[in-house]
Tab-separated table of C-alpha atoms in Angstrom:
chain	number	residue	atom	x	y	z
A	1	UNK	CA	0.000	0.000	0.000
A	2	UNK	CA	1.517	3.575	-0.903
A	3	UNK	CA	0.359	5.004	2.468
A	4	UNK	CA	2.477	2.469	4.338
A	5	UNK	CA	5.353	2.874	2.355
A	6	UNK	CA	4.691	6.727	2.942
A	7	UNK	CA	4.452	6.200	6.473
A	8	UNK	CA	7.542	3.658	6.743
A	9	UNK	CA	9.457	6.556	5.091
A	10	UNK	CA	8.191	8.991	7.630
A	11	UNK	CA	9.350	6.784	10.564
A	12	UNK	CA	12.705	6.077	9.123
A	13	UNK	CA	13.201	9.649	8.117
A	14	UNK	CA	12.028	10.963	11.460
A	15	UNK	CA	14.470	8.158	13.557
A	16	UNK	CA	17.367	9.266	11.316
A	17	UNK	CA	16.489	12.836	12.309
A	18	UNK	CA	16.305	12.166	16.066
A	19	UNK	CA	19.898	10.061	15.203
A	20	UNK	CA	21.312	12.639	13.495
A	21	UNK	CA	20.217	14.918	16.345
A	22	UNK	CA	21.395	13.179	19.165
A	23	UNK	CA	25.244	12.949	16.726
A	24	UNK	CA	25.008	16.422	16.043
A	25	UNK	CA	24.038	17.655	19.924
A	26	UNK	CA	27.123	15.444	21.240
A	27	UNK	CA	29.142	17.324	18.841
A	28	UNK	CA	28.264	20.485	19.590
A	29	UNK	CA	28.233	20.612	23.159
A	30	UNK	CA	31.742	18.439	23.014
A	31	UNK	CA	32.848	21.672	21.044
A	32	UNK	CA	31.890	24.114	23.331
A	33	UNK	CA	32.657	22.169	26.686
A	34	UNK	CA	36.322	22.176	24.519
A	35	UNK	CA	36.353	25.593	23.718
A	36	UNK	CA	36.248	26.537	27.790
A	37	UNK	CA	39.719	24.530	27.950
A	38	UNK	CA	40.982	25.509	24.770
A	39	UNK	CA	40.113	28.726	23.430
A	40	UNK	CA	42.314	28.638	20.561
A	41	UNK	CA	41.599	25.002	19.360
A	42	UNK	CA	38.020	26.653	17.800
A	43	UNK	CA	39.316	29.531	15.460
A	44	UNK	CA	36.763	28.807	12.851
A	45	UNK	CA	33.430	28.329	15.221
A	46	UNK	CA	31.386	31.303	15.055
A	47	UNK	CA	27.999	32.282	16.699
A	48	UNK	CA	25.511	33.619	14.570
A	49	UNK	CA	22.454	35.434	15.825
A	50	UNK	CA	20.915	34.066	18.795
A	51	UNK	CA	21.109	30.192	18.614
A	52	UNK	CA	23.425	29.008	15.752
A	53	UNK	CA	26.954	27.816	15.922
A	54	UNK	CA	28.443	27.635	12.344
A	55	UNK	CA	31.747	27.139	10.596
A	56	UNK	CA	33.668	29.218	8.695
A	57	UNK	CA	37.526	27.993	7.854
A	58	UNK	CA	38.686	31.103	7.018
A	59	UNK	CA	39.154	34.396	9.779
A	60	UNK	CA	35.924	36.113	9.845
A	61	UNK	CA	37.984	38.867	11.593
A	62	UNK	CA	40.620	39.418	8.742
A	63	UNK	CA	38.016	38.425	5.861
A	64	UNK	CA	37.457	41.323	3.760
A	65	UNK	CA	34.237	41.003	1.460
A	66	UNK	CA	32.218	43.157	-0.950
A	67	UNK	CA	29.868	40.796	-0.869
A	68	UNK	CA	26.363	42.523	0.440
A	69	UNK	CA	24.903	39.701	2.184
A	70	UNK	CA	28.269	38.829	4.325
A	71	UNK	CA	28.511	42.330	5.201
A	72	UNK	CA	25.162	42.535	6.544
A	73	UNK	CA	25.800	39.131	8.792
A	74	UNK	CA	28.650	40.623	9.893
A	75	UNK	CA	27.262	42.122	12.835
A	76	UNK	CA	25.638	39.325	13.898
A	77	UNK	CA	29.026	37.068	13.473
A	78	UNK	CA	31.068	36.491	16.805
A	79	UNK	CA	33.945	34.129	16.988
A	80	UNK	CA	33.212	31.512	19.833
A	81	UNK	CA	36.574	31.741	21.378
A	82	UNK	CA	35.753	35.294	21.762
A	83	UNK	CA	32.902	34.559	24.476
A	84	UNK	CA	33.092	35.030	27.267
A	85	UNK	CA	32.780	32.228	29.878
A	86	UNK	CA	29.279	33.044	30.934
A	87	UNK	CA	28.328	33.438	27.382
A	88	UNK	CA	29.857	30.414	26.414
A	89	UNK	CA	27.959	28.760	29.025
A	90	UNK	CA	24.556	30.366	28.542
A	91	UNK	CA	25.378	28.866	25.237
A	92	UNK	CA	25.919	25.709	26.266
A	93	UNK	CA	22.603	25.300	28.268
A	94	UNK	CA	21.029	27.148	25.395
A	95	UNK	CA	22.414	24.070	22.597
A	96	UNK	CA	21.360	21.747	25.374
A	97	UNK	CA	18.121	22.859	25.927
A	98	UNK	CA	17.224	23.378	22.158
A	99	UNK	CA	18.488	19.877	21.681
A	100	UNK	CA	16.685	18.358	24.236
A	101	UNK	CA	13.003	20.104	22.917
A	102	UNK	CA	14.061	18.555	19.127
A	103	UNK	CA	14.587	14.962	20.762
A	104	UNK	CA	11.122	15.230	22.487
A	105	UNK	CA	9.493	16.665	19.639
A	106	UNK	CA	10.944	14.460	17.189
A	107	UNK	CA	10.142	11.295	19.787
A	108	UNK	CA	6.109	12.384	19.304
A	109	UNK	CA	5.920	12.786	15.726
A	110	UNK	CA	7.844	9.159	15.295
A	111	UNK	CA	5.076	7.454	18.153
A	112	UNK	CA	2.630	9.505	16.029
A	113	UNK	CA	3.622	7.726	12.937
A	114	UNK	CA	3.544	4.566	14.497
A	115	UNK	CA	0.761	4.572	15.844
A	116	UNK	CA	-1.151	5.622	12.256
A	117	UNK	CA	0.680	2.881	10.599
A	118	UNK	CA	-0.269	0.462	13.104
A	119	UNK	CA	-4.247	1.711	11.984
A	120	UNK	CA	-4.332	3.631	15.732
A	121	UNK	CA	-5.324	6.743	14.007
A	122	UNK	CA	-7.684	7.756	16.575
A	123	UNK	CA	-6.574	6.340	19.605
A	124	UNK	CA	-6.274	8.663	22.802
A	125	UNK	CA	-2.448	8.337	22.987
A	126	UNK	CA	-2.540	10.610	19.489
A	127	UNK	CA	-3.898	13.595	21.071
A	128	UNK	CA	-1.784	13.425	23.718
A	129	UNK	CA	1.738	13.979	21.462
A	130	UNK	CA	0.357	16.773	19.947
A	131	UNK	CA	-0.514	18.263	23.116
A	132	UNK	CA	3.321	17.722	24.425
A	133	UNK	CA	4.704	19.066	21.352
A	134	UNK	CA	2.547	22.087	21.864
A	135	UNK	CA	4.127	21.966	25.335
A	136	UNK	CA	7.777	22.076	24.359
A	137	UNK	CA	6.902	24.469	21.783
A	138	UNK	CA	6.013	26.622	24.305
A	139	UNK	CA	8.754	26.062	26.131
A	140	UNK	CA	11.124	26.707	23.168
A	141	UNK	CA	8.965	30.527	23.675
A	142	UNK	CA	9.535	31.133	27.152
A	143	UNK	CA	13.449	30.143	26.867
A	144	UNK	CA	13.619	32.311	23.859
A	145	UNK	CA	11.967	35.378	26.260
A	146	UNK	CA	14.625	34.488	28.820
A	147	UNK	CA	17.433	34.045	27.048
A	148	UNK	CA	16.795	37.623	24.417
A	149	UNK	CA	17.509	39.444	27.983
A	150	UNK	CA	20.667	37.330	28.320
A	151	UNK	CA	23.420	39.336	26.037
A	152	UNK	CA	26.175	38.023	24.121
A	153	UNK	CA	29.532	39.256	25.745
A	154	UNK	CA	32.971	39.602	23.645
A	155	UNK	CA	35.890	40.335	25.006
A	156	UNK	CA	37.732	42.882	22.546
A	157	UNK	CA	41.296	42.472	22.283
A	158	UNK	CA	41.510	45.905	24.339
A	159	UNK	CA	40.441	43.634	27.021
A	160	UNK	CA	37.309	45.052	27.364
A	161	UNK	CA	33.744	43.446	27.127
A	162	UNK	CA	31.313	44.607	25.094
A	163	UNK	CA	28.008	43.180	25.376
A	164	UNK	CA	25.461	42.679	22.470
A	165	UNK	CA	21.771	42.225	22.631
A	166	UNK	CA	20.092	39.979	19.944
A	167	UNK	CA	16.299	39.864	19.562
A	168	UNK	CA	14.486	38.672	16.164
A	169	UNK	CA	11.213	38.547	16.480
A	170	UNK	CA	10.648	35.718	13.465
A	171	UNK	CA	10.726	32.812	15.893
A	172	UNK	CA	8.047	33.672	18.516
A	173	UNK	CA	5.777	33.925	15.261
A	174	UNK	CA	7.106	30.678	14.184
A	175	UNK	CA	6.255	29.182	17.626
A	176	UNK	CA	2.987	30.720	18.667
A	177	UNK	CA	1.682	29.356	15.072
A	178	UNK	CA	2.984	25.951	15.629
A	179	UNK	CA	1.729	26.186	19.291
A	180	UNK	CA	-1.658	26.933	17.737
A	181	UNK	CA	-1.236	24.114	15.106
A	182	UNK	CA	-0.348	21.582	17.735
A	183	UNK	CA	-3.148	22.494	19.625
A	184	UNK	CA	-5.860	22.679	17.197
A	185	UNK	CA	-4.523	19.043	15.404
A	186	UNK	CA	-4.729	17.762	19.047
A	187	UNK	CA	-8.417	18.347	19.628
A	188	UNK	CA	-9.054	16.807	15.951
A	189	UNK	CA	-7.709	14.036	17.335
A	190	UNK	CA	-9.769	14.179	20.916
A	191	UNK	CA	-13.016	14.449	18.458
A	192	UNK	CA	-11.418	11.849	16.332
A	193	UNK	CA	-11.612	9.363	19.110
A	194	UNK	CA	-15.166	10.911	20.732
A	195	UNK	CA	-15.779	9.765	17.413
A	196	UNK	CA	-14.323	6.564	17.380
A	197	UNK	CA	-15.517	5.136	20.940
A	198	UNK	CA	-19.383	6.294	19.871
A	199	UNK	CA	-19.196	4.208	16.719
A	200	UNK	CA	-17.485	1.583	18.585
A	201	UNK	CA	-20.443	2.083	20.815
A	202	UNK	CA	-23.245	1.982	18.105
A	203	UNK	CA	-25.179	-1.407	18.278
B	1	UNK	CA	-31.178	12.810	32.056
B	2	UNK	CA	-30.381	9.376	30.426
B	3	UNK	CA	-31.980	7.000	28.047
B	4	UNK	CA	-32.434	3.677	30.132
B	5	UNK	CA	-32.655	0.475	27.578
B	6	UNK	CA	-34.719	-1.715	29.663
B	7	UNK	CA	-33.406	-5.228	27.793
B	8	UNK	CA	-32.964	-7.475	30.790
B	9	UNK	CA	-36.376	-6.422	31.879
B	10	UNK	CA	-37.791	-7.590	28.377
B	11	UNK	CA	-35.317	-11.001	28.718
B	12	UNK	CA	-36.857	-11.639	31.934
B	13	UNK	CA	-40.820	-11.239	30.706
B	14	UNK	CA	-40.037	-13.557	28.067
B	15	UNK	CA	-38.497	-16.233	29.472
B	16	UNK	CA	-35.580	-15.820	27.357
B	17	UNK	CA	-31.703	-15.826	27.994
B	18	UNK	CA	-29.152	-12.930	26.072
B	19	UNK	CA	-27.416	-15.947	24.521
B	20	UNK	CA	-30.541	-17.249	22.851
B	21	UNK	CA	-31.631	-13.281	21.592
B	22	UNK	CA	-28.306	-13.210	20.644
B	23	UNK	CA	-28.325	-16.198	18.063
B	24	UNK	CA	-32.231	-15.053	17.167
B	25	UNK	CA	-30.787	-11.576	16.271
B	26	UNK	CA	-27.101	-12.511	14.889
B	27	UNK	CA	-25.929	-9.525	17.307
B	28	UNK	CA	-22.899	-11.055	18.768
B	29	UNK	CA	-23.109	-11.424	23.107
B	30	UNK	CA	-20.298	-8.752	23.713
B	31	UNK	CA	-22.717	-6.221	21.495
B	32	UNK	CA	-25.706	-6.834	23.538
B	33	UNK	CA	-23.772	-7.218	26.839
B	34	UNK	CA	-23.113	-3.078	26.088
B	35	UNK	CA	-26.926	-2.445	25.601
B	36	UNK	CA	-28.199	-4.275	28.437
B	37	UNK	CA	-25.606	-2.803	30.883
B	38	UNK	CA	-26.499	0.500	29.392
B	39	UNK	CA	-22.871	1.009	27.676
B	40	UNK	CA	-24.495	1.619	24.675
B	41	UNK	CA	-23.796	5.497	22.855
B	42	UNK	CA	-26.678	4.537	20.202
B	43	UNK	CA	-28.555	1.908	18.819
B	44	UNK	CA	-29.253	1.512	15.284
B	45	UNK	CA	-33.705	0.734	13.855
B	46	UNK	CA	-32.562	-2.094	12.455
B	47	UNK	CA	-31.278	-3.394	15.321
B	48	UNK	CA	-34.139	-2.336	17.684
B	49	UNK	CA	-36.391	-3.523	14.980
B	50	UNK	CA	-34.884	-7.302	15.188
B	51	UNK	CA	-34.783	-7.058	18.737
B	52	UNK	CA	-38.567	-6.048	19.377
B	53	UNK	CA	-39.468	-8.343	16.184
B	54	UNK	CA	-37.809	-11.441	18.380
B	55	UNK	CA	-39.221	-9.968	21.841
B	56	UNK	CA	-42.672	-9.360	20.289
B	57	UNK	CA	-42.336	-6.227	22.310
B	58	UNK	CA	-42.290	-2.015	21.103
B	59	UNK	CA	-39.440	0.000	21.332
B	60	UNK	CA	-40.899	1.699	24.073
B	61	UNK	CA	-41.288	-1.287	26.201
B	62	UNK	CA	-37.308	-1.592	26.269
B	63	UNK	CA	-36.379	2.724	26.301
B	64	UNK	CA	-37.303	4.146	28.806
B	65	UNK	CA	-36.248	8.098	30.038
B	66	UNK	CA	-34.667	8.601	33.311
B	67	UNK	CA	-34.582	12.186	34.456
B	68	UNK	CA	-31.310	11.831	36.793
């Protein structure tokens, strides 16, 4: 059947996510745990904007570019050994914490796909993971609150810290709409199986 | 308020166990082990048809309304 095979995909793709996940949080927090011991090690680790850790082998610092769109990221670029400690460990709880919600959201959508392909469309259980992901969603909101009054702090090579404030409002609208999403799919499903048990029900 | 479904009442007049309505009726036991214990979210004419046409009864001999 082509729905199964969809839904087989699904659950693979959505257990290679969580893998992938789990491979790339180990990673990650491995490289900033490192970074506390050896500054140096990380030259081409860079924090972008308020959550993202990229790479970039060559100097951001020394990189001169007429290109528009690098110039405009610029300013949101700081190199990770540049953090300071609390920063680099707001970060870390930060990566943690985002990791953490992408496990647990990624754990309900894979029991959600196994429970449709096991023909458990409507069962109670189904609800229920849309509720939690609703939950961590707004979680993910609340953390984002806290953390845009937590600012980014560089030491200059002046030896003086200079602290940056990053807000972007594009998430929150992200969340509160898949809060809402996860919310309204969830009482489908509660109606779904209202549904369900009064057929069952019907003699 | 509920809707009472007086079946054991109706058994009991006729001198008739579930197991026999049950084979009279093709409704399997389980089925009419939820309408007799009042389980039951609704119950289809057809079936309330067979069952009165087998308890020579009317549907309002086995519904009844409970104001609760």
């Amino acid at each position: 059947m082509k729905t199964n095979q969809v839904l087989e995909t699904a659950e693979i793709f959505f257990e290679f996510l969580k893998g992938f996940t789990y491979l790339g949080g180990i990673i990650l927090v491995t490289i900033i745990i490192y970074s506390f011991f050896s500054p140096t090690t990380f030259d081409g680790f860079y924090k972008k904007e308020a959550n993202t850790i990229s790479y970039n082998n060559t100097n951001i610092n020394s990189q001169k570019s007429n290109h528009e769109e690098f110039k405009i990221n610029q300013k949101n670029i700081h190199l990770l050994n540049k953090l300071t400690p609390f920063s680099r460990s707001f970060l870390l709880v930060e990566s943690i914490f985002y990791l953490t919600i992408s496990i647990l959201i990624l754990r309900q959508l894979n029991n959600f796909v196994k429970s449709v392909k096991d023909y458990h469309s409507f069962h109670s259980k189904n609800s229920k993971y849309f509720t939690n992901i609703g939950k961590y969603i707004s979680y993910l909101f609340i953390f984002e609150i806290i953390a845009a009054f937590v600012p980014i702090v560089i030491k200059t090579e002046e030896n003086k810290y200079h602290s940056i404030f990053s807000f972007d409002i594009s998430p929150f609208i992200y969340y509160i709409a898949i809060f809402l999403l996860s919310y309204t799919i969830s009482q489908v499903f509660k109606e779904g199986e209202r549904l369900k048990i009064e057929s069952e029900l019907t003699i | 308020m509920a809707i009472i479904i007086n079946l054991d009442v109706m058994l009991a007049k006729r001198k008739m166990s579930l197991s026999e309505l049950s084979e009279k009726v093709n409704i399997t036991m389980a089925n009419l082990s939820i309408l007799k214990t009042n389980k039951a979210k609704a119950i289809r004419f057809s079936t309330l048809e067979s069952i009165c046409e087998v308890l020579e009864c009317q549907p309002g001999d086995l519904l009844e309304f409970k104001d609760e």
